[in-house]
Amino acid sequence: MKRFAHIDALTVDEAVSHLRRYGDGASVIAGGTDLLGKMKERILPRYPEAIVNLKTIPGLDAIGEEGGVLRIGALTRLQDIATHPTIEQHYSALAEAARRTASPNLREMGTLGGNLCQDIRCWYYRSANNRFPCLKKGGGRCYAIDGDNRYHSIFGGTVEEGCYAVHPSDTAPALIALGAAVKTSKRTVEAEDFFAVGVGKTTVLDDDEIVTEIQVPTPPGGTKSAFSKVALRKSIDFAIVNCAARITVSDGKVTAARICLNAVQIKPYRAVAAEESIVGRVANEENAEAAAKAAVSSARPMTHNRYMVQIAKTLVKRTILACK
Ligand SMILES: Cc1cc2nc3c(=O)[nH]c(=O)nc-3n(C[C@H](O)[C@H](O)[C@H](O)COP(=O)(O)OP(=O)(O)OC[C@H]3O[C@@H](n4cnc5c(N)ncnc54)[C@H](O)[C@@H]3O)c2cc1C
Ligand code: SF4
């Protein structure tokens, strides 16, 4: 690793003021399970001069429910989310997503904020010492288009940048399906609008902005949620595709649905066509299959990832049926 300053912040304001001082030369660190790997491999377009530690800020790892909202501090460890009784009972998609993330030791260190803000895993992008200066690093081309794209986007590249990487988070689709919002040091953004694409950027956060809390609305009566994931290995593996759904049923029919796929394009992909297909119908095998078909109707796989379309379709169906 190269040399860098390490600063323990004691308050959110203090963390923000350090970030302002260094501009885009600073990064915050939470569990460090993603950031440290990137620094060791030297894959960042710009190596940070300073690391601002958020773990030293008291109170950012609390979980509480009040006024119809579940509040989860950004520094809450994934393991605490996976095993929290209220989350397991009423927000099952999130508990399951946290439980299926990485391995026990990574869940003990990794935080919810870090899980949302983590970087993409495209193997060209992650290749040590910036071996492939691709579009996402400010370079001139995307190596995945003509290269090995077996784990890349099935819904096209991003509009301006043409990057075909996928977003790797397991908790992001769960939070989007649950209608969550992300509170930062500056504003509150719907989880759905939190993700962005740019050189070295995966969220809408400014350089001097940090995530402080995730807010999840208490689900209305008759609502259930679920999360499913397909990965090559059962433990310690990123999703080939994952899916979360929140379904509300009244008088035997679906009255509201939110379905989100991830690892299928650079941002979590809300499957609106699937939601429209299942609302007003009974959540049975036949209708779940029709919704799943709708979810992938606009898929545009690349040369080596056509198999992901079938996995996405199967996961949408399976996740809808798991909400029964
Ligand atoms: C072997 C391995 C397997 C993994 N498997 C999975 C998996 O199956 N599913 C999955 O989803 N992820 C996986 N991950 C990715 C990642 O480690 C975890 O998602 C973890 O939750 C990241 O959290 P962290 O606190 O360690 O983040 P850090 O590494 O501390 O930070 C990650 C990024 O987020 C930023 N950041 C962190 N907290 C904040 C905040 N509060 N505000 C603003 N920015 C912030 C940091 O600046 C950094 O850019 C895996 C990682 C490894 C190394
Ligand atoms: S998919 Fe994105 S990150 Fe991967 S090589 Fe192409 S531009 Fe770079």
mmCIF file of C-alpha atoms and ligand atoms in Angstrom:
data_model
loop_
_atom_site.group_PDB
_atom_site.id
_atom_site.type_symbol
_atom_site.label_atom_id
_atom_site.label_comp_id
_atom_site.label_asym_id
_atom_site.label_seq_id
_atom_site.Cartn_x
_atom_site.Cartn_y
_atom_site.Cartn_z
ATOM 1 C CA MET A 1 0.000 0.000 0.000
ATOM 2 C CA LYS A 2 1.069 3.600 -0.506
ATOM 3 C CA ARG A 3 1.203 5.984 2.448
ATOM 4 C CA PHE A 4 -1.987 7.768 3.513
ATOM 5 C CA ALA A 5 -3.243 9.746 6.515
ATOM 6 C CA HIS A 6 -5.659 7.877 8.811
ATOM 7 C CA ILE A 7 -8.150 10.022 10.695
ATOM 8 C CA ASP A 8 -10.560 8.792 13.372
ATOM 9 C CA ALA A 9 -13.704 10.968 13.151
ATOM 10 C CA LEU A 10 -15.695 11.393 16.374
ATOM 11 C CA THR A 11 -18.789 13.024 14.857
ATOM 12 C CA VAL A 12 -20.492 13.128 11.458
ATOM 13 C CA ASP A 13 -19.682 16.863 11.172
ATOM 14 C CA GLU A 14 -16.024 16.176 11.881
ATOM 15 C CA ALA A 15 -15.935 13.424 9.225
ATOM 16 C CA VAL A 16 -17.528 15.797 6.702
ATOM 17 C CA SER A 17 -15.068 18.591 7.491
ATOM 18 C CA HIS A 18 -12.108 16.224 6.908
ATOM 19 C CA LEU A 19 -13.641 15.144 3.585
ATOM 20 C CA ARG A 20 -14.008 18.825 2.575
ATOM 21 C CA ARG A 21 -10.399 19.487 3.456
ATOM 22 C CA TYR A 22 -9.098 16.709 1.173
ATOM 23 C CA GLY A 23 -11.693 17.074 -1.628
ATOM 24 C CA ASP A 24 -11.683 13.979 -3.837
ATOM 25 C CA GLY A 25 -8.376 12.925 -2.213
ATOM 26 C CA ALA A 26 -10.121 11.305 0.766
ATOM 27 C CA SER A 27 -12.228 8.151 1.274
ATOM 28 C CA VAL A 28 -14.260 7.117 4.273
ATOM 29 C CA ILE A 29 -13.775 3.670 5.728
ATOM 30 C CA ALA A 30 -16.348 1.587 7.586
ATOM 31 C CA GLY A 31 -15.607 -2.170 7.829
ATOM 32 C CA GLY A 32 -12.890 -1.809 5.190
ATOM 33 C CA THR A 33 -13.749 -5.153 3.530
ATOM 34 C CA ASP A 34 -14.087 -3.547 0.097
ATOM 35 C CA LEU A 35 -11.951 -0.408 0.365
ATOM 36 C CA LEU A 36 -8.773 -2.039 1.699
ATOM 37 C CA GLY A 37 -8.754 -4.629 -1.098
ATOM 38 C CA LYS A 38 -8.967 -1.831 -3.663
ATOM 39 C CA MET A 39 -6.117 0.070 -2.021
ATOM 40 C CA LYS A 40 -3.908 -3.024 -1.807
ATOM 41 C CA GLU A 41 -4.525 -3.887 -5.442
ATOM 42 C CA ARG A 42 -4.123 -0.225 -6.455
ATOM 43 C CA ILE A 43 -7.154 -0.182 -8.644
ATOM 44 C CA LEU A 44 -8.529 3.237 -7.683
ATOM 45 C CA PRO A 45 -8.399 5.893 -10.413
ATOM 46 C CA ARG A 46 -6.964 8.156 -7.673
ATOM 47 C CA TYR A 47 -5.213 6.725 -4.594
ATOM 48 C CA PRO A 48 -6.598 8.350 -1.402
ATOM 49 C CA GLU A 49 -4.334 10.735 0.510
ATOM 50 C CA ALA A 50 -6.494 10.338 3.608
ATOM 51 C CA ILE A 51 -8.848 7.738 5.038
ATOM 52 C CA VAL A 52 -11.557 8.980 7.395
ATOM 53 C CA ASN A 53 -12.630 6.278 9.833
ATOM 54 C CA LEU A 54 -16.381 6.288 10.603
ATOM 55 C CA LYS A 55 -16.279 3.425 13.137
ATOM 56 C CA THR A 56 -15.121 5.865 15.817
ATOM 57 C CA ILE A 57 -18.387 7.868 15.603
ATOM 58 C CA PRO A 58 -20.658 6.664 18.422
ATOM 59 C CA GLY A 59 -24.301 5.764 17.700
ATOM 60 C CA LEU A 60 -24.046 5.064 13.957
ATOM 61 C CA ASP A 61 -24.636 1.333 14.467
ATOM 62 C CA ALA A 62 -28.048 1.392 16.157
ATOM 63 C CA ILE A 63 -31.225 -0.376 15.002
ATOM 64 C CA GLY A 64 -34.605 0.933 16.193
ATOM 65 C CA GLU A 65 -38.242 1.112 15.094
ATOM 66 C CA GLU A 66 -40.270 4.259 15.748
ATOM 67 C CA GLY A 67 -43.109 6.161 14.087
ATOM 68 C CA GLY A 68 -43.670 3.518 11.404
ATOM 69 C CA VAL A 69 -40.015 3.499 10.336
ATOM 70 C CA LEU A 70 -37.204 1.040 10.968
ATOM 71 C CA ARG A 71 -33.971 3.022 11.382
ATOM 72 C CA ILE A 72 -30.665 1.257 10.800
ATOM 73 C CA GLY A 73 -27.426 3.154 11.386
ATOM 74 C CA ALA A 74 -25.069 3.087 8.389
ATOM 75 C CA LEU A 75 -22.327 1.478 10.497
ATOM 76 C CA THR A 76 -24.528 -1.465 11.535
ATOM 77 C CA ARG A 77 -22.736 -4.713 10.766
ATOM 78 C CA LEU A 78 -24.394 -7.102 8.339
ATOM 79 C CA GLN A 79 -24.350 -9.891 10.928
ATOM 80 C CA ASP A 80 -26.411 -7.753 13.345
ATOM 81 C CA ILE A 81 -28.972 -7.146 10.579
ATOM 82 C CA ALA A 82 -29.140 -10.838 9.643
ATOM 83 C CA THR A 83 -29.918 -11.861 13.213
ATOM 84 C CA HIS A 84 -32.071 -8.957 14.433
ATOM 85 C CA PRO A 85 -35.463 -10.404 15.554
ATOM 86 C CA THR A 86 -37.600 -7.490 14.213
ATOM 87 C CA ILE A 87 -35.800 -7.491 10.857
ATOM 88 C CA GLU A 88 -36.061 -11.272 10.578
ATOM 89 C CA GLN A 89 -39.798 -11.156 11.316
ATOM 90 C CA HIS A 90 -41.037 -8.049 9.452
ATOM 91 C CA TYR A 91 -38.328 -7.260 6.885
ATOM 92 C CA SER A 92 -37.333 -10.788 5.891
ATOM 93 C CA ALA A 93 -35.912 -9.770 2.507
ATOM 94 C CA LEU A 94 -33.296 -7.613 4.259
ATOM 95 C CA ALA A 95 -32.417 -10.206 6.922
ATOM 96 C CA GLU A 96 -31.981 -12.868 4.241
ATOM 97 C CA ALA A 97 -29.936 -10.554 1.980
ATOM 98 C CA ALA A 98 -27.581 -9.760 4.872
ATOM 99 C CA ARG A 99 -27.381 -13.455 5.791
ATOM 100 C CA ARG A 100 -26.449 -14.377 2.204
ATOM 101 C CA THR A 101 -23.720 -11.708 1.926
ATOM 102 C CA ALA A 102 -20.125 -12.937 1.843
ATOM 103 C CA SER A 103 -18.920 -15.068 4.800
ATOM 104 C CA PRO A 104 -19.402 -14.925 8.618
ATOM 105 C CA ASN A 105 -16.172 -12.996 9.227
ATOM 106 C CA LEU A 106 -16.946 -10.485 6.456
ATOM 107 C CA ARG A 107 -20.465 -10.001 7.833
ATOM 108 C CA GLU A 108 -18.957 -9.297 11.257
ATOM 109 C CA MET A 109 -16.871 -6.484 9.731
ATOM 110 C CA GLY A 110 -18.886 -5.266 6.743
ATOM 111 C CA THR A 111 -21.516 -2.592 7.334
ATOM 112 C CA LEU A 112 -24.819 -1.786 5.664
ATOM 113 C CA GLY A 113 -23.556 1.636 4.491
ATOM 114 C CA GLY A 114 -20.442 0.011 3.030
ATOM 115 C CA ASN A 115 -22.528 -2.656 1.342
ATOM 116 C CA LEU A 116 -24.530 0.025 -0.487
ATOM 117 C CA CYS A 117 -21.464 2.145 -1.331
ATOM 118 C CA GLN A 118 -19.188 -0.739 -2.399
ATOM 119 C CA ASP A 119 -17.555 -0.627 -5.804
ATOM 120 C CA ILE A 120 -18.247 -2.826 -8.826
ATOM 121 C CA ARG A 121 -16.503 -6.179 -9.330
ATOM 122 C CA CYS A 122 -15.846 -6.221 -13.098
ATOM 123 C CA TRP A 123 -12.628 -8.215 -13.446
ATOM 124 C CA TYR A 124 -11.096 -5.726 -15.884
ATOM 125 C CA TYR A 125 -11.810 -2.879 -13.462
ATOM 126 C CA ARG A 126 -10.491 -4.882 -10.480
ATOM 127 C CA SER A 127 -7.336 -6.030 -12.224
ATOM 128 C CA ALA A 128 -4.338 -4.993 -10.063
ATOM 129 C CA ASN A 129 -2.340 -1.816 -10.779
ATOM 130 C CA ASN A 130 -5.008 -0.406 -13.091
ATOM 131 C CA ARG A 131 -3.974 -2.811 -15.833
ATOM 132 C CA PHE A 132 -7.114 -2.079 -17.842
ATOM 133 C CA PRO A 133 -7.703 1.695 -18.004
ATOM 134 C CA CYS A 134 -11.352 1.286 -18.942
ATOM 135 C CA LEU A 135 -14.165 3.820 -19.252
ATOM 136 C CA LYS A 136 -15.044 3.467 -15.570
ATOM 137 C CA LYS A 137 -11.528 4.684 -14.724
ATOM 138 C CA GLY A 138 -11.713 7.573 -17.162
ATOM 139 C CA GLY A 139 -10.043 5.586 -19.987
ATOM 140 C CA GLY A 140 -11.163 5.164 -23.566
ATOM 141 C CA ARG A 141 -12.907 1.800 -23.863
ATOM 142 C CA CYS A 142 -14.875 -0.947 -22.176
ATOM 143 C CA TYR A 143 -12.892 -4.220 -22.280
ATOM 144 C CA ALA A 144 -15.948 -6.335 -21.427
ATOM 145 C CA ILE A 145 -17.786 -5.605 -24.687
ATOM 146 C CA ASP A 146 -15.446 -7.759 -26.789
ATOM 147 C CA GLY A 147 -13.909 -9.630 -23.852
ATOM 148 C CA ASP A 148 -15.102 -12.030 -21.147
ATOM 149 C CA ASN A 149 -18.494 -10.697 -20.172
ATOM 150 C CA ARG A 150 -20.002 -13.784 -18.538
ATOM 151 C CA TYR A 151 -20.850 -11.831 -15.338
ATOM 152 C CA HIS A 152 -21.813 -8.539 -16.932
ATOM 153 C CA SER A 153 -25.004 -6.609 -17.654
ATOM 154 C CA ILE A 154 -28.003 -8.227 -19.293
ATOM 155 C CA PHE A 155 -29.833 -4.904 -19.546
ATOM 156 C CA GLY A 156 -27.334 -2.952 -21.628
ATOM 157 C CA GLY A 157 -24.584 -0.467 -20.777
ATOM 158 C CA THR A 158 -25.096 2.741 -18.919
ATOM 159 C CA VAL A 159 -26.266 5.531 -21.090
ATOM 160 C CA GLU A 160 -23.389 8.005 -21.038
ATOM 161 C CA GLU A 161 -20.428 5.896 -19.992
ATOM 162 C CA GLY A 162 -21.122 2.598 -21.783
ATOM 163 C CA CYS A 163 -20.017 0.521 -18.753
ATOM 164 C CA TYR A 164 -21.460 -3.014 -18.718
ATOM 165 C CA ALA A 165 -20.450 -3.944 -15.149
ATOM 166 C CA VAL A 166 -23.064 -5.018 -12.614
ATOM 167 C CA HIS A 167 -23.805 -3.734 -9.137
ATOM 168 C CA PRO A 168 -22.743 -6.436 -6.639
ATOM 169 C CA SER A 169 -24.723 -5.550 -3.493
ATOM 170 C CA ASP A 170 -27.049 -8.096 -1.901
ATOM 171 C CA THR A 171 -28.757 -5.654 0.472
ATOM 172 C CA ALA A 172 -29.463 -2.977 -2.188
ATOM 173 C CA PRO A 173 -32.283 -4.862 -3.966
ATOM 174 C CA ALA A 174 -33.820 -5.804 -0.613
ATOM 175 C CA LEU A 175 -33.862 -2.162 0.498
ATOM 176 C CA ILE A 176 -35.312 -1.013 -2.825
ATOM 177 C CA ALA A 177 -38.034 -3.694 -2.695
ATOM 178 C CA LEU A 178 -38.832 -2.619 0.872
ATOM 179 C CA GLY A 179 -39.209 1.031 -0.232
ATOM 180 C CA ALA A 180 -36.301 2.233 1.940
ATOM 181 C CA ALA A 181 -34.639 5.648 1.967
ATOM 182 C CA VAL A 182 -30.969 6.498 2.521
ATOM 183 C CA LYS A 183 -30.246 9.367 4.918
ATOM 184 C CA THR A 184 -26.943 11.139 4.394
ATOM 185 C CA SER A 185 -25.130 14.007 6.062
ATOM 186 C CA LYS A 186 -26.896 16.311 3.540
ATOM 187 C CA ARG A 187 -30.260 14.849 2.478
ATOM 188 C CA THR A 188 -32.554 11.832 2.317
ATOM 189 C CA VAL A 189 -32.736 9.925 -0.982
ATOM 190 C CA GLU A 190 -34.983 7.020 -1.980
ATOM 191 C CA ALA A 191 -32.833 3.857 -2.065
ATOM 192 C CA GLU A 192 -33.938 3.445 -5.665
ATOM 193 C CA ASP A 193 -32.369 6.806 -6.591
ATOM 194 C CA PHE A 194 -29.201 6.358 -4.538
ATOM 195 C CA PHE A 195 -27.128 4.588 -7.192
ATOM 196 C CA ALA A 196 -25.304 6.451 -9.953
ATOM 197 C CA VAL A 197 -22.692 5.838 -12.586
ATOM 198 C CA GLY A 198 -19.526 7.787 -13.193
ATOM 199 C CA VAL A 199 -15.754 7.491 -13.206
ATOM 200 C CA GLY A 200 -14.939 5.809 -9.881
ATOM 201 C CA LYS A 201 -18.506 6.478 -8.705
ATOM 202 C CA THR A 202 -21.391 4.153 -7.860
ATOM 203 C CA THR A 203 -23.679 6.425 -5.827
ATOM 204 C CA VAL A 204 -25.091 9.941 -5.907
ATOM 205 C CA LEU A 205 -22.971 10.907 -2.866
ATOM 206 C CA ASP A 206 -20.876 14.079 -3.170
ATOM 207 C CA ASP A 207 -17.196 13.903 -2.146
ATOM 208 C CA ASP A 208 -18.051 15.450 1.242
ATOM 209 C CA GLU A 209 -21.189 13.397 1.948
ATOM 210 C CA ILE A 210 -21.614 10.234 4.017
ATOM 211 C CA VAL A 211 -24.476 7.823 4.601
ATOM 212 C CA THR A 212 -25.691 8.011 8.196
ATOM 213 C CA GLU A 213 -28.877 5.918 8.312
ATOM 214 C CA ILE A 214 -31.150 3.655 6.301
ATOM 215 C CA GLN A 215 -34.878 4.132 6.867
ATOM 216 C CA VAL A 216 -37.312 1.351 6.007
ATOM 217 C CA PRO A 217 -41.066 1.980 6.234
ATOM 218 C CA THR A 218 -43.028 -0.520 8.322
ATOM 219 C CA PRO A 219 -44.805 -2.764 5.822
ATOM 220 C CA PRO A 220 -48.623 -2.534 5.676
ATOM 221 C CA GLY A 221 -50.715 -5.511 6.879
ATOM 222 C CA GLY A 222 -50.794 -8.480 4.519
ATOM 223 C CA THR A 223 -47.256 -7.741 3.274
ATOM 224 C CA LYS A 224 -44.428 -10.241 2.993
ATOM 225 C CA SER A 225 -40.958 -9.949 1.528
ATOM 226 C CA ALA A 226 -38.295 -12.369 0.357
ATOM 227 C CA PHE A 227 -34.782 -12.434 -1.116
ATOM 228 C CA SER A 228 -33.183 -15.052 -3.392
ATOM 229 C CA LYS A 229 -29.664 -15.347 -4.728
ATOM 230 C CA VAL A 230 -27.800 -17.560 -7.143
ATOM 231 C CA ALA A 231 -24.016 -17.693 -6.759
ATOM 232 C CA LEU A 232 -21.458 -20.193 -8.001
ATOM 233 C CA ARG A 233 -20.371 -21.117 -4.474
ATOM 234 C CA LYS A 234 -22.690 -21.466 -1.477
ATOM 235 C CA SER A 235 -20.456 -19.391 0.811
ATOM 236 C CA ILE A 236 -18.340 -16.314 0.107
ATOM 237 C CA ASP A 237 -19.563 -15.511 -3.339
ATOM 238 C CA PHE A 238 -21.064 -12.552 -5.083
ATOM 239 C CA ALA A 239 -24.417 -13.048 -6.761
ATOM 240 C CA ILE A 240 -24.630 -14.167 -10.359
ATOM 241 C CA VAL A 241 -28.111 -12.679 -9.971
ATOM 242 C CA ASN A 242 -30.136 -11.812 -6.875
ATOM 243 C CA CYS A 243 -33.721 -10.688 -6.421
ATOM 244 C CA ALA A 244 -35.885 -9.194 -3.666
ATOM 245 C CA ALA A 245 -39.647 -8.738 -3.609
ATOM 246 C CA ARG A 246 -42.223 -7.184 -1.307
ATOM 247 C CA ILE A 247 -45.805 -8.292 -2.010
ATOM 248 C CA THR A 248 -49.020 -7.108 -0.338
ATOM 249 C CA VAL A 249 -52.044 -9.380 -0.619
ATOM 250 C CA SER A 250 -55.661 -8.531 0.204
ATOM 251 C CA ASP A 251 -58.653 -10.853 -0.383
ATOM 252 C CA GLY A 252 -56.336 -13.350 -2.058
ATOM 253 C CA LYS A 253 -55.031 -10.912 -4.689
ATOM 254 C CA VAL A 254 -51.825 -8.908 -4.925
ATOM 255 C CA THR A 255 -52.573 -5.231 -4.284
ATOM 256 C CA ALA A 256 -48.994 -3.914 -4.322
ATOM 257 C CA ALA A 257 -45.633 -5.292 -5.440
ATOM 258 C CA ARG A 258 -42.050 -4.076 -5.508
ATOM 259 C CA ILE A 259 -39.526 -6.358 -7.198
ATOM 260 C CA CYS A 260 -35.838 -5.603 -7.656
ATOM 261 C CA LEU A 261 -33.098 -7.602 -9.367
ATOM 262 C CA ASN A 262 -29.399 -6.934 -8.857
ATOM 263 C CA ALA A 263 -26.113 -8.010 -10.439
ATOM 264 C CA VAL A 264 -27.866 -7.622 -13.801
ATOM 265 C CA GLN A 265 -26.745 -4.071 -14.686
ATOM 266 C CA ILE A 266 -24.647 -1.267 -13.219
ATOM 267 C CA LYS A 267 -27.444 -0.169 -10.886
ATOM 268 C CA PRO A 268 -30.036 -2.335 -9.105
ATOM 269 C CA TYR A 269 -32.819 -3.040 -11.620
ATOM 270 C CA ARG A 270 -36.391 -2.499 -10.479
ATOM 271 C CA ALA A 271 -38.525 -4.977 -12.420
ATOM 272 C CA VAL A 272 -41.506 -2.669 -12.986
ATOM 273 C CA ALA A 273 -42.952 -4.862 -15.769
ATOM 274 C CA ALA A 274 -43.065 -7.807 -13.343
ATOM 275 C CA GLU A 275 -44.728 -5.662 -10.658
ATOM 276 C CA GLU A 276 -47.398 -4.505 -13.130
ATOM 277 C CA SER A 277 -47.951 -8.061 -14.261
ATOM 278 C CA ILE A 278 -48.587 -9.522 -10.789
ATOM 279 C CA VAL A 279 -50.690 -6.700 -9.264
ATOM 280 C CA GLY A 280 -54.405 -7.527 -9.345
ATOM 281 C CA ARG A 281 -53.730 -11.252 -9.657
ATOM 282 C CA VAL A 282 -53.357 -14.202 -7.322
ATOM 283 C CA ALA A 283 -49.679 -14.856 -6.549
ATOM 284 C CA ASN A 284 -49.750 -18.420 -7.874
ATOM 285 C CA GLU A 285 -47.335 -20.410 -10.008
ATOM 286 C CA GLU A 286 -48.849 -19.351 -13.346
ATOM 287 C CA ASN A 287 -49.016 -15.620 -12.570
ATOM 288 C CA ALA A 288 -45.550 -15.597 -10.978
ATOM 289 C CA GLU A 289 -44.230 -17.205 -14.188
ATOM 290 C CA ALA A 290 -45.911 -14.490 -16.290
ATOM 291 C CA ALA A 291 -44.411 -11.764 -14.073
ATOM 292 C CA ALA A 292 -40.977 -13.392 -14.327
ATOM 293 C CA LYS A 293 -41.254 -13.432 -18.116
ATOM 294 C CA ALA A 294 -42.189 -9.749 -18.095
ATOM 295 C CA ALA A 295 -39.185 -8.954 -15.865
ATOM 296 C CA VAL A 296 -36.695 -10.094 -18.507
ATOM 297 C CA SER A 297 -38.663 -9.121 -21.612
ATOM 298 C CA SER A 298 -36.318 -6.189 -22.283
ATOM 299 C CA ALA A 299 -33.083 -8.081 -21.497
ATOM 300 C CA ARG A 300 -30.207 -7.596 -23.954
ATOM 301 C CA PRO A 301 -27.574 -10.169 -22.978
ATOM 302 C CA MET A 302 -23.981 -9.905 -24.179
ATOM 303 C CA THR A 303 -21.966 -12.601 -25.942
ATOM 304 C CA HIS A 304 -21.258 -14.805 -22.886
ATOM 305 C CA ASN A 305 -24.057 -14.132 -20.394
ATOM 306 C CA ARG A 306 -27.307 -15.288 -21.978
ATOM 307 C CA TYR A 307 -27.619 -17.838 -19.127
ATOM 308 C CA MET A 308 -28.143 -14.943 -16.676
ATOM 309 C CA VAL A 309 -31.480 -14.083 -18.309
ATOM 310 C CA GLN A 310 -32.872 -17.509 -17.401
ATOM 311 C CA ILE A 311 -31.512 -17.196 -13.852
ATOM 312 C CA ALA A 312 -33.083 -13.740 -13.450
ATOM 313 C CA LYS A 313 -36.409 -15.071 -14.699
ATOM 314 C CA THR A 314 -36.329 -18.042 -12.343
ATOM 315 C CA LEU A 315 -35.373 -15.862 -9.375
ATOM 316 C CA VAL A 316 -38.229 -13.408 -9.969
ATOM 317 C CA LYS A 317 -40.727 -16.273 -10.008
ATOM 318 C CA ARG A 318 -39.150 -17.969 -6.986
ATOM 319 C CA THR A 319 -39.028 -14.736 -4.970
ATOM 320 C CA ILE A 320 -42.666 -13.844 -5.685
ATOM 321 C CA LEU A 321 -43.768 -17.323 -4.595
ATOM 322 C CA ALA A 322 -41.568 -17.098 -1.469
ATOM 323 C CA CYS A 323 -43.634 -14.052 -0.373
ATOM 324 C CA LYS A 324 -46.777 -16.203 -0.005
HETATM 325 C C1 LIG B 1 -14.378 -12.039 -0.307
HETATM 326 C C2 LIG B 1 -15.515 -11.031 -0.368
HETATM 327 C C3 LIG B 1 -16.784 -11.476 -0.594
HETATM 328 C C4 LIG B 1 -17.845 -10.556 -0.642
HETATM 329 N N1 LIG B 1 -19.093 -11.027 -0.885
HETATM 330 C C5 LIG B 1 -20.125 -10.158 -0.972
HETATM 331 C C6 LIG B 1 -21.438 -10.650 -1.233
HETATM 332 O O1 LIG B 1 -21.700 -11.847 -1.354
HETATM 333 N N2 LIG B 1 -22.440 -9.718 -1.334
HETATM 334 C C7 LIG B 1 -22.226 -8.389 -1.184
HETATM 335 O O2 LIG B 1 -23.161 -7.601 -1.262
HETATM 336 N N3 LIG B 1 -20.973 -7.895 -0.946
HETATM 337 C C8 LIG B 1 -19.937 -8.752 -0.808
HETATM 338 N N4 LIG B 1 -18.669 -8.261 -0.551
HETATM 339 C C9 LIG B 1 -18.432 -6.792 -0.603
HETATM 340 C C10 LIG B 1 -18.238 -6.000 0.718
HETATM 341 O O3 LIG B 1 -17.133 -6.378 1.425
HETATM 342 C C11 LIG B 1 -19.409 -6.019 1.619
HETATM 343 O O4 LIG B 1 -20.502 -5.698 0.822
HETATM 344 C C12 LIG B 1 -19.380 -5.062 2.817
HETATM 345 O O5 LIG B 1 -20.702 -4.871 3.269
HETATM 346 C C13 LIG B 1 -18.791 -3.682 2.589
HETATM 347 O O6 LIG B 1 -18.927 -2.948 3.801
HETATM 348 P P1 LIG B 1 -17.700 -2.293 4.560
HETATM 349 O O7 LIG B 1 -18.240 -1.632 5.767
HETATM 350 O O8 LIG B 1 -16.598 -3.270 4.794
HETATM 351 O O9 LIG B 1 -17.252 -1.222 3.478
HETATM 352 P P2 LIG B 1 -15.859 -0.450 3.283
HETATM 353 O O10 LIG B 1 -14.889 -1.341 2.609
HETATM 354 O O11 LIG B 1 -15.431 0.199 4.539
HETATM 355 O O12 LIG B 1 -16.351 0.676 2.281
HETATM 356 C C14 LIG B 1 -16.785 0.353 0.968
HETATM 357 C C15 LIG B 1 -17.000 1.656 0.200
HETATM 358 O O13 LIG B 1 -18.092 2.368 0.746
HETATM 359 C C16 LIG B 1 -17.695 3.644 1.230
HETATM 360 N N5 LIG B 1 -18.451 3.822 2.475
HETATM 361 C C17 LIG B 1 -18.506 2.956 3.519
HETATM 362 N N6 LIG B 1 -19.362 3.418 4.446
HETATM 363 C C18 LIG B 1 -19.828 4.594 3.989
HETATM 364 C C19 LIG B 1 -20.747 5.555 4.517
HETATM 365 N N7 LIG B 1 -21.360 5.395 5.680
HETATM 366 N N8 LIG B 1 -20.990 6.666 3.773
HETATM 367 C C20 LIG B 1 -20.389 6.843 2.581
HETATM 368 N N9 LIG B 1 -19.529 5.961 2.032
HETATM 369 C C21 LIG B 1 -19.250 4.850 2.735
HETATM 370 C C22 LIG B 1 -16.181 3.572 1.387
HETATM 371 O O14 LIG B 1 -15.581 4.838 1.194
HETATM 372 C C23 LIG B 1 -15.817 2.600 0.281
HETATM 373 O O15 LIG B 1 -15.719 3.291 -0.937
HETATM 374 C C24 LIG B 1 -17.593 -9.163 -0.444
HETATM 375 C C25 LIG B 1 -16.299 -8.722 -0.210
HETATM 376 C C26 LIG B 1 -15.262 -9.649 -0.140
HETATM 377 C C27 LIG B 1 -13.876 -9.135 0.143
HETATM 378 S S1 SF4 B 2 -17.721 -3.162 -17.833
HETATM 379 FE FE1 SF4 B 2 -17.284 -1.141 -16.950
HETATM 380 S S2 SF4 B 2 -15.746 -1.565 -15.394
HETATM 381 FE FE2 SF4 B 2 -15.762 -3.332 -16.778
HETATM 382 S S3 SF4 B 2 -14.253 -2.905 -18.390
HETATM 383 FE FE3 SF4 B 2 -16.214 -2.140 -19.115
HETATM 384 S S4 SF4 B 2 -16.192 0.046 -18.524
HETATM 385 FE FE4 SF4 B 2 -14.669 -1.008 -17.266
#
